[in-house]
């Protein structure tokens, strides 16, 4: 079993940056691909970015391309989401999930989730 804990959220002005972290516990955490999703009030959870087990490949939603970067440090059991040029529409609770399927953008492929971290972007 894998347990995930997100951190790094907060309040930032439009155009600013934040780096989210997703720390996994368990000796087999590096055996999972990790994805970031977000959920705004009244909306469904949506895919943001994903990274393979080794960190060699990544996948981004169109809304994240060019602004967000996902990376991982398996020695620290941590996956990062660097978010730049933030916009008010990026405001959401951000969740990381663990999957056996590399680079999936589908919720049902993720069997483990963290509790989420709030990101608020003011205009």
Short mmCIF file of N, CA, C and O in Angstrom, two decimals:
data_model
loop_
_atom_site.label_atom_id
_atom_site.label_comp_id
_atom_site.label_asym_id
_atom_site.label_seq_id
_atom_site.Cartn_x
_atom_site.Cartn_y
_atom_site.Cartn_z
N UNK A 1 0.84 -1.19 0.00
CA UNK A 1 0.00 0.00 0.00
C UNK A 1 0.87 1.24 0.00
O UNK A 1 1.96 1.25 0.57
N UNK A 2 0.39 2.29 -0.66
CA UNK A 2 1.12 3.55 -0.75
C UNK A 2 0.30 4.65 -0.10
O UNK A 2 -0.91 4.76 -0.34
N UNK A 3 0.95 5.45 0.71
CA UNK A 3 0.29 6.62 1.28
C UNK A 3 0.94 7.88 0.72
O UNK A 3 2.17 7.95 0.61
N UNK A 4 0.12 8.84 0.35
CA UNK A 4 0.59 10.05 -0.30
C UNK A 4 0.22 11.28 0.53
O UNK A 4 -0.90 11.37 1.04
N UNK A 5 1.14 12.22 0.62
CA UNK A 5 0.89 13.46 1.34
C UNK A 5 1.33 14.63 0.46
O UNK A 5 2.51 14.71 0.08
N UNK A 6 0.38 15.52 0.15
CA UNK A 6 0.70 16.72 -0.63
C UNK A 6 1.04 17.89 0.29
O UNK A 6 0.53 17.97 1.41
N UNK A 7 1.85 18.78 -0.22
CA UNK A 7 2.18 20.00 0.50
C UNK A 7 2.59 21.06 -0.50
O UNK A 7 2.83 20.76 -1.68
N UNK A 8 2.68 22.31 -0.01
CA UNK A 8 3.18 23.39 -0.85
C UNK A 8 2.13 24.33 -1.39
O UNK A 8 2.46 25.31 -2.06
N UNK A 9 0.87 24.05 -1.14
CA UNK A 9 -0.17 24.94 -1.61
C UNK A 9 -0.18 26.25 -0.86
O UNK A 9 0.54 26.42 0.13
N UNK A 10 -0.99 27.18 -1.33
CA UNK A 10 -1.08 28.47 -0.66
C UNK A 10 -1.77 29.49 -1.52
O UNK A 10 -2.39 29.15 -2.54
N UNK A 11 -1.66 30.74 -1.10
CA UNK A 11 -2.26 31.88 -1.81
C UNK A 11 -1.16 32.62 -2.57
O UNK A 11 -0.12 32.97 -1.98
N UNK A 12 -1.39 32.86 -3.84
CA UNK A 12 -0.39 33.54 -4.66
C UNK A 12 -1.12 34.46 -5.64
O UNK A 12 -2.26 34.19 -6.02
N UNK A 13 -0.46 35.53 -6.02
CA UNK A 13 -1.05 36.43 -7.01
C UNK A 13 -0.88 35.87 -8.42
O UNK A 13 0.05 35.10 -8.69
N UNK A 14 -1.77 36.28 -9.29
CA UNK A 14 -1.67 35.88 -10.69
C UNK A 14 -0.29 36.23 -11.24
O UNK A 14 0.24 37.30 -10.95
N UNK A 15 0.29 35.30 -11.98
CA UNK A 15 1.64 35.47 -12.52
C UNK A 15 2.71 34.89 -11.63
O UNK A 15 3.88 34.79 -12.05
N UNK A 16 2.35 34.52 -10.42
CA UNK A 16 3.31 33.97 -9.48
C UNK A 16 3.54 32.48 -9.67
O UNK A 16 3.03 31.87 -10.62
N UNK A 17 4.31 31.91 -8.75
CA UNK A 17 4.70 30.50 -8.84
C UNK A 17 4.50 29.79 -7.50
O UNK A 17 4.54 30.43 -6.43
N UNK A 18 4.30 28.50 -7.59
CA UNK A 18 4.25 27.62 -6.42
C UNK A 18 4.85 26.29 -6.82
O UNK A 18 4.77 25.89 -7.99
N UNK A 19 5.43 25.60 -5.84
CA UNK A 19 5.90 24.24 -6.07
C UNK A 19 5.20 23.32 -5.10
O UNK A 19 5.35 23.45 -3.89
N UNK A 20 4.44 22.39 -5.64
CA UNK A 20 3.77 21.39 -4.83
C UNK A 20 4.65 20.15 -4.71
O UNK A 20 5.40 19.81 -5.62
N UNK A 21 4.52 19.49 -3.57
CA UNK A 21 5.24 18.24 -3.34
C UNK A 21 4.26 17.13 -3.00
O UNK A 21 3.24 17.38 -2.35
N UNK A 22 4.57 15.94 -3.44
CA UNK A 22 3.79 14.75 -3.14
C UNK A 22 4.77 13.71 -2.62
O UNK A 22 5.59 13.19 -3.39
N UNK A 23 4.71 13.45 -1.32
CA UNK A 23 5.65 12.52 -0.71
C UNK A 23 4.95 11.19 -0.45
O UNK A 23 3.87 11.16 0.14
N UNK A 24 5.57 10.12 -0.91
CA UNK A 24 4.99 8.79 -0.79
C UNK A 24 5.69 8.00 0.29
O UNK A 24 6.90 8.11 0.48
N UNK A 25 4.94 7.19 0.98
CA UNK A 25 5.51 6.28 1.96
C UNK A 25 5.40 4.86 1.44
O UNK A 25 4.60 4.57 0.56
N UNK A 26 6.23 4.00 1.99
CA UNK A 26 6.22 2.62 1.53
C UNK A 26 7.42 2.32 0.67
O UNK A 26 7.86 3.13 -0.13
N UNK A 27 7.96 1.14 0.87
CA UNK A 27 9.20 0.77 0.17
C UNK A 27 9.00 0.62 -1.32
O UNK A 27 9.96 0.72 -2.08
N UNK A 28 7.75 0.41 -1.77
CA UNK A 28 7.50 0.19 -3.19
C UNK A 28 6.95 1.42 -3.89
O UNK A 28 6.44 1.33 -4.99
N UNK A 29 7.06 2.58 -3.23
CA UNK A 29 6.45 3.77 -3.83
C UNK A 29 7.05 4.11 -5.18
O UNK A 29 6.36 4.66 -6.04
N UNK A 30 8.31 3.77 -5.40
CA UNK A 30 8.94 4.06 -6.69
C UNK A 30 8.42 3.15 -7.79
O UNK A 30 8.75 3.35 -8.96
N UNK A 31 7.62 2.17 -7.45
CA UNK A 31 7.02 1.29 -8.44
C UNK A 31 5.74 1.87 -9.05
O UNK A 31 5.12 1.22 -9.90
N UNK A 32 5.36 3.04 -8.62
CA UNK A 32 4.13 3.66 -9.09
C UNK A 32 4.42 4.91 -9.91
O UNK A 32 5.28 5.72 -9.55
N UNK A 33 3.65 5.05 -10.97
CA UNK A 33 3.61 6.34 -11.65
C UNK A 33 2.76 7.28 -10.80
O UNK A 33 1.88 6.85 -10.06
N UNK A 34 3.05 8.56 -10.90
CA UNK A 34 2.35 9.57 -10.09
C UNK A 34 1.69 10.58 -11.01
O UNK A 34 2.29 11.02 -12.01
N UNK A 35 0.49 10.95 -10.67
CA UNK A 35 -0.22 11.98 -11.42
C UNK A 35 -0.71 13.07 -10.48
O UNK A 35 -0.99 12.83 -9.31
N UNK A 36 -0.80 14.26 -11.03
CA UNK A 36 -1.41 15.39 -10.32
C UNK A 36 -2.76 15.69 -10.96
O UNK A 36 -2.86 15.76 -12.20
N UNK A 37 -3.76 15.87 -10.14
CA UNK A 37 -5.09 16.26 -10.57
C UNK A 37 -5.52 17.46 -9.74
O UNK A 37 -4.92 17.75 -8.70
N UNK A 38 -6.55 18.15 -10.19
CA UNK A 38 -7.07 19.26 -9.40
C UNK A 38 -8.59 19.28 -9.48
O UNK A 38 -9.19 18.80 -10.44
N UNK A 39 -9.17 19.87 -8.44
CA UNK A 39 -10.63 19.95 -8.39
C UNK A 39 -11.02 21.32 -7.87
O UNK A 39 -10.71 21.67 -6.72
N UNK A 40 -11.70 22.08 -8.71
CA UNK A 40 -12.21 23.40 -8.33
C UNK A 40 -13.62 23.22 -7.78
O UNK A 40 -14.30 22.23 -8.08
N UNK A 41 -14.09 24.17 -6.98
CA UNK A 41 -15.44 24.07 -6.41
C UNK A 41 -16.50 23.89 -7.49
O UNK A 41 -16.52 24.62 -8.48
N UNK A 42 -17.35 22.89 -7.30
CA UNK A 42 -18.43 22.65 -8.24
C UNK A 42 -18.03 21.96 -9.53
O UNK A 42 -18.86 21.79 -10.42
N UNK A 43 -16.75 21.57 -9.63
CA UNK A 43 -16.27 20.93 -10.86
C UNK A 43 -15.72 19.54 -10.55
O UNK A 43 -15.41 19.21 -9.41
N UNK A 44 -15.58 18.75 -11.60
CA UNK A 44 -15.01 17.42 -11.45
C UNK A 44 -13.49 17.50 -11.33
O UNK A 44 -12.87 18.46 -11.80
N UNK A 45 -12.95 16.47 -10.74
CA UNK A 45 -11.48 16.39 -10.65
C UNK A 45 -10.91 16.19 -12.05
O UNK A 45 -11.39 15.35 -12.81
N UNK A 46 -9.89 16.97 -12.38
CA UNK A 46 -9.33 16.91 -13.72
C UNK A 46 -7.83 16.67 -13.69
O UNK A 46 -7.13 17.08 -12.74
N UNK A 47 -7.36 16.04 -14.73
CA UNK A 47 -5.94 15.72 -14.88
C UNK A 47 -5.11 16.97 -15.11
O UNK A 47 -5.53 17.88 -15.83
N UNK A 48 -3.92 16.99 -14.49
CA UNK A 48 -2.99 18.10 -14.69
C UNK A 48 -1.68 17.61 -15.33
O UNK A 48 -1.25 18.11 -16.36
N UNK A 49 -1.05 16.60 -14.70
CA UNK A 49 0.23 16.12 -15.20
C UNK A 49 0.51 14.75 -14.60
O UNK A 49 -0.03 14.40 -13.55
N UNK A 50 1.37 13.98 -15.28
CA UNK A 50 1.76 12.67 -14.78
C UNK A 50 3.20 12.39 -15.15
O UNK A 50 3.73 12.96 -16.11
N UNK A 51 3.82 11.50 -14.38
CA UNK A 51 5.21 11.15 -14.60
C UNK A 51 5.38 9.66 -14.40
O UNK A 51 4.72 9.05 -13.55
N UNK A 52 6.27 9.07 -15.20
CA UNK A 52 6.51 7.62 -15.11
C UNK A 52 7.28 7.25 -13.85
O UNK A 52 7.78 8.13 -13.13
N UNK A 53 7.39 5.97 -13.60
CA UNK A 53 8.08 5.47 -12.41
C UNK A 53 9.52 5.99 -12.32
O UNK A 53 9.99 6.34 -11.25
N UNK A 54 10.18 6.02 -13.44
CA UNK A 54 11.58 6.44 -13.45
C UNK A 54 11.75 7.94 -13.60
O UNK A 54 12.85 8.46 -13.39
N UNK A 55 10.68 8.61 -13.98
CA UNK A 55 10.78 10.05 -14.23
C UNK A 55 11.25 10.39 -15.63
O UNK A 55 11.45 11.56 -15.95
N UNK A 56 11.36 9.37 -16.47
CA UNK A 56 11.88 9.61 -17.80
C UNK A 56 10.90 10.21 -18.79
O UNK A 56 11.30 10.79 -19.80
N UNK A 57 9.62 10.06 -18.50
CA UNK A 57 8.60 10.62 -19.40
C UNK A 57 7.51 11.30 -18.60
O UNK A 57 7.22 10.92 -17.47
N UNK A 58 6.88 12.30 -19.24
CA UNK A 58 5.84 13.06 -18.59
C UNK A 58 4.67 13.28 -19.55
O UNK A 58 4.80 13.12 -20.77
N UNK A 59 3.55 13.66 -18.97
CA UNK A 59 2.33 13.92 -19.74
C UNK A 59 1.63 15.10 -19.08
O UNK A 59 1.56 15.16 -17.84
N UNK A 60 1.15 16.04 -19.88
CA UNK A 60 0.52 17.24 -19.35
C UNK A 60 -0.83 17.48 -20.00
O UNK A 60 -1.02 17.23 -21.19
N UNK A 61 -1.74 18.04 -19.22
CA UNK A 61 -2.97 18.58 -19.77
C UNK A 61 -2.63 19.83 -20.58
O UNK A 61 -1.61 20.49 -20.31
N UNK A 62 -3.48 20.15 -21.53
CA UNK A 62 -3.22 21.34 -22.36
C UNK A 62 -3.09 22.60 -21.50
O UNK A 62 -2.27 23.47 -21.78
N UNK A 63 -3.89 22.67 -20.46
CA UNK A 63 -3.88 23.86 -19.61
C UNK A 63 -2.57 24.01 -18.84
O UNK A 63 -2.26 25.11 -18.35
N UNK A 64 -1.81 22.92 -18.72
CA UNK A 64 -0.57 22.95 -17.94
C UNK A 64 0.68 23.08 -18.81
O UNK A 64 1.74 23.48 -18.31
N UNK A 65 0.55 22.76 -20.06
CA UNK A 65 1.73 22.78 -20.94
C UNK A 65 2.35 24.17 -21.01
O UNK A 65 1.66 25.17 -21.18
N UNK A 66 3.67 24.20 -20.85
CA UNK A 66 4.40 25.46 -20.94
C UNK A 66 4.45 26.25 -19.64
O UNK A 66 5.22 27.20 -19.52
N UNK A 67 3.61 25.87 -18.66
CA UNK A 67 3.60 26.60 -17.38
C UNK A 67 3.97 25.70 -16.20
O UNK A 67 4.57 26.16 -15.24
N UNK A 68 3.57 24.43 -16.27
CA UNK A 68 3.81 23.50 -15.16
C UNK A 68 4.87 22.48 -15.55
O UNK A 68 4.96 22.08 -16.71
N UNK A 69 5.63 22.04 -14.56
CA UNK A 69 6.63 20.99 -14.78
C UNK A 69 6.54 19.97 -13.66
O UNK A 69 6.61 20.33 -12.48
N UNK A 70 6.38 18.71 -14.05
CA UNK A 70 6.35 17.62 -13.07
C UNK A 70 7.70 16.93 -13.08
O UNK A 70 8.33 16.75 -14.13
N UNK A 71 8.17 16.58 -11.89
CA UNK A 71 9.45 15.88 -11.76
C UNK A 71 9.39 14.99 -10.52
O UNK A 71 8.47 15.11 -9.71
N UNK A 72 10.34 14.09 -10.40
CA UNK A 72 10.35 13.23 -9.22
C UNK A 72 11.78 12.95 -8.78
O UNK A 72 12.71 12.92 -9.59
N UNK A 73 11.90 12.72 -7.48
CA UNK A 73 13.17 12.32 -6.87
C UNK A 73 12.88 11.04 -6.10
O UNK A 73 12.37 11.08 -4.98
N UNK A 74 13.19 9.92 -6.71
CA UNK A 74 12.85 8.64 -6.07
C UNK A 74 13.67 8.39 -4.81
O UNK A 74 13.21 7.64 -3.93
N UNK A 75 14.81 8.99 -4.70
CA UNK A 75 15.59 8.85 -3.47
C UNK A 75 14.86 9.48 -2.29
O UNK A 75 15.05 9.06 -1.14
N UNK A 76 14.03 10.48 -2.57
CA UNK A 76 13.25 11.16 -1.54
C UNK A 76 11.79 10.75 -1.57
O UNK A 76 10.98 11.30 -0.81
N UNK A 77 11.43 9.81 -2.45
CA UNK A 77 10.03 9.37 -2.59
C UNK A 77 9.10 10.56 -2.80
O UNK A 77 7.98 10.59 -2.27
N UNK A 78 9.53 11.52 -3.57
CA UNK A 78 8.78 12.76 -3.74
C UNK A 78 8.63 13.12 -5.21
O UNK A 78 9.59 13.00 -5.98
N UNK A 79 7.42 13.55 -5.55
CA UNK A 79 7.12 14.09 -6.88
C UNK A 79 6.75 15.55 -6.71
O UNK A 79 6.03 15.91 -5.78
N UNK A 80 7.25 16.37 -7.61
CA UNK A 80 7.03 17.81 -7.54
C UNK A 80 6.18 18.28 -8.71
O UNK A 80 6.22 17.71 -9.80
N UNK A 81 5.45 19.35 -8.46
CA UNK A 81 4.75 20.05 -9.54
C UNK A 81 5.10 21.52 -9.41
O UNK A 81 4.62 22.21 -8.51
N UNK A 82 5.99 21.96 -10.29
CA UNK A 82 6.36 23.37 -10.34
C UNK A 82 5.34 24.10 -11.20
O UNK A 82 5.17 23.75 -12.38
N UNK A 83 4.69 25.09 -10.63
CA UNK A 83 3.65 25.82 -11.35
C UNK A 83 4.06 27.27 -11.48
O UNK A 83 4.27 27.96 -10.48
N UNK A 84 4.21 27.71 -12.72
CA UNK A 84 4.59 29.09 -13.01
C UNK A 84 3.48 29.81 -13.75
O UNK A 84 2.58 29.17 -14.31
N UNK A 85 3.57 31.12 -13.78
CA UNK A 85 2.60 31.96 -14.49
C UNK A 85 1.19 31.53 -14.10
O UNK A 85 0.32 31.27 -14.95
N UNK A 86 0.95 31.47 -12.81
CA UNK A 86 -0.35 30.99 -12.33
C UNK A 86 -1.46 31.97 -12.68
O UNK A 86 -1.24 33.19 -12.71
N UNK A 87 -2.63 31.40 -12.92
CA UNK A 87 -3.82 32.18 -13.30
C UNK A 87 -4.93 31.91 -12.28
O UNK A 87 -4.95 30.87 -11.65
N UNK A 88 -5.87 32.83 -12.17
CA UNK A 88 -6.99 32.59 -11.23
C UNK A 88 -7.72 31.28 -11.51
O UNK A 88 -8.20 30.63 -10.57
N UNK A 89 -7.78 30.88 -12.76
CA UNK A 89 -8.47 29.62 -13.09
C UNK A 89 -7.69 28.39 -12.66
O UNK A 89 -8.19 27.26 -12.77
N UNK A 90 -6.48 28.56 -12.16
CA UNK A 90 -5.73 27.44 -11.59
C UNK A 90 -6.14 27.17 -10.14
O UNK A 90 -5.68 26.20 -9.54
N UNK A 91 -6.97 28.03 -9.58
CA UNK A 91 -7.43 27.86 -8.21
C UNK A 91 -8.19 26.54 -8.06
O UNK A 91 -9.15 26.29 -8.80
N UNK A 92 -7.74 25.71 -7.13
CA UNK A 92 -8.33 24.39 -6.94
C UNK A 92 -7.63 23.69 -5.78
O UNK A 92 -6.58 24.16 -5.31
N UNK A 93 -8.19 22.57 -5.38
CA UNK A 93 -7.47 21.65 -4.51
C UNK A 93 -6.69 20.70 -5.43
O UNK A 93 -7.27 20.11 -6.35
N UNK A 94 -5.41 20.58 -5.17
CA UNK A 94 -4.54 19.74 -5.99
C UNK A 94 -4.26 18.43 -5.26
O UNK A 94 -3.87 18.44 -4.09
N UNK A 95 -4.46 17.34 -5.99
CA UNK A 95 -4.27 15.99 -5.44
C UNK A 95 -3.21 15.25 -6.24
O UNK A 95 -3.14 15.39 -7.47
N UNK A 96 -2.43 14.43 -5.56
CA UNK A 96 -1.57 13.51 -6.28
C UNK A 96 -2.12 12.08 -6.09
O UNK A 96 -2.73 11.77 -5.07
N UNK A 97 -1.92 11.29 -7.12
CA UNK A 97 -2.38 9.91 -7.10
C UNK A 97 -1.30 8.98 -7.59
O UNK A 97 -0.41 9.39 -8.35
N UNK A 98 -1.38 7.73 -7.17
CA UNK A 98 -0.41 6.71 -7.58
C UNK A 98 -1.10 5.67 -8.45
O UNK A 98 -2.22 5.24 -8.15
N UNK A 99 -0.43 5.31 -9.53
CA UNK A 99 -1.02 4.40 -10.51
C UNK A 99 0.00 3.38 -10.97
O UNK A 99 1.20 3.65 -11.04
N UNK A 100 -0.51 2.20 -11.35
CA UNK A 100 0.35 1.19 -11.97
C UNK A 100 0.51 1.46 -13.46
O UNK A 100 1.37 0.87 -14.12
N UNK A 101 -0.30 2.36 -14.00
CA UNK A 101 -0.25 2.68 -15.43
C UNK A 101 0.49 3.99 -15.65
O UNK A 101 0.09 5.03 -15.15
N UNK A 102 1.55 3.92 -16.42
CA UNK A 102 2.35 5.12 -16.67
C UNK A 102 1.59 6.16 -17.46
O UNK A 102 0.94 5.85 -18.46
N UNK A 103 1.67 7.40 -16.99
CA UNK A 103 1.22 8.59 -17.71
C UNK A 103 -0.29 8.67 -17.94
O UNK A 103 -0.73 9.43 -18.79
N UNK A 104 -1.06 7.91 -17.18
CA UNK A 104 -2.50 7.94 -17.37
C UNK A 104 -3.10 9.27 -16.95
O UNK A 104 -2.69 9.86 -15.95
N UNK A 105 -4.10 9.70 -17.72
CA UNK A 105 -4.84 10.91 -17.38
C UNK A 105 -6.24 10.57 -16.86
O UNK A 105 -7.07 11.47 -16.68
N UNK A 106 -6.49 9.27 -16.61
CA UNK A 106 -7.80 8.83 -16.17
C UNK A 106 -7.84 8.58 -14.67
O UNK A 106 -7.00 7.86 -14.12
N UNK A 107 -8.82 9.14 -14.02
CA UNK A 107 -8.98 8.99 -12.57
C UNK A 107 -9.00 7.53 -12.15
O UNK A 107 -8.40 7.16 -11.14
N UNK A 108 -9.69 6.68 -12.91
CA UNK A 108 -9.88 5.29 -12.49
C UNK A 108 -8.59 4.47 -12.51
O UNK A 108 -8.56 3.36 -12.00
N UNK A 109 -7.55 5.02 -13.11
CA UNK A 109 -6.26 4.31 -13.10
C UNK A 109 -5.47 4.54 -11.82
O UNK A 109 -4.43 3.92 -11.63
N UNK A 110 -5.94 5.44 -10.99
CA UNK A 110 -5.20 5.80 -9.78
C UNK A 110 -5.86 5.18 -8.56
O UNK A 110 -7.00 5.50 -8.25
N UNK A 111 -5.12 4.31 -7.89
CA UNK A 111 -5.70 3.59 -6.77
C UNK A 111 -5.44 4.22 -5.42
O UNK A 111 -6.09 3.85 -4.43
N UNK A 112 -4.51 5.14 -5.38
CA UNK A 112 -4.15 5.78 -4.11
C UNK A 112 -4.12 7.29 -4.31
O UNK A 112 -3.64 7.78 -5.34
N UNK A 113 -4.63 8.01 -3.29
CA UNK A 113 -4.72 9.46 -3.36
C UNK A 113 -4.25 10.09 -2.05
O UNK A 113 -4.42 9.51 -0.99
N UNK A 114 -3.72 11.30 -2.18
CA UNK A 114 -3.45 12.09 -1.00
C UNK A 114 -4.68 12.88 -0.58
O UNK A 114 -5.73 12.78 -1.21
N UNK A 115 -4.52 13.70 0.46
CA UNK A 115 -5.65 14.44 1.00
C UNK A 115 -5.87 15.77 0.28
O UNK A 115 -6.89 16.43 0.47
N UNK A 116 -4.91 16.18 -0.53
CA UNK A 116 -5.04 17.41 -1.30
C UNK A 116 -4.41 18.61 -0.62
O UNK A 116 -4.26 18.66 0.59
N UNK A 117 -4.04 19.59 -1.45
CA UNK A 117 -3.51 20.86 -0.94
C UNK A 117 -4.15 22.00 -1.74
O UNK A 117 -4.28 21.92 -2.96
N UNK A 118 -4.58 23.03 -1.03
CA UNK A 118 -5.32 24.13 -1.66
C UNK A 118 -4.37 25.11 -2.34
O UNK A 118 -3.39 25.56 -1.72
N UNK A 119 -4.68 25.44 -3.58
CA UNK A 119 -3.97 26.49 -4.31
C UNK A 119 -5.00 27.56 -4.66
O UNK A 119 -6.02 27.27 -5.28
N UNK A 120 -4.71 28.79 -4.26
CA UNK A 120 -5.59 29.91 -4.56
C UNK A 120 -4.79 30.99 -5.26
O UNK A 120 -3.76 31.44 -4.75
N UNK A 121 -5.26 31.38 -6.44
CA UNK A 121 -4.57 32.40 -7.22
C UNK A 121 -5.48 33.62 -7.30
O UNK A 121 -6.59 33.55 -7.83
N UNK A 122 -5.00 34.72 -6.78
CA UNK A 122 -5.79 35.94 -6.78
C UNK A 122 -5.48 36.78 -8.01
O UNK A 122 -4.35 36.78 -8.51
N UNK A 123 -6.47 37.50 -8.48
CA UNK A 123 -6.29 38.33 -9.68
C UNK A 123 -5.81 39.72 -9.34
O UNK A 123 -5.79 40.13 -8.21
#
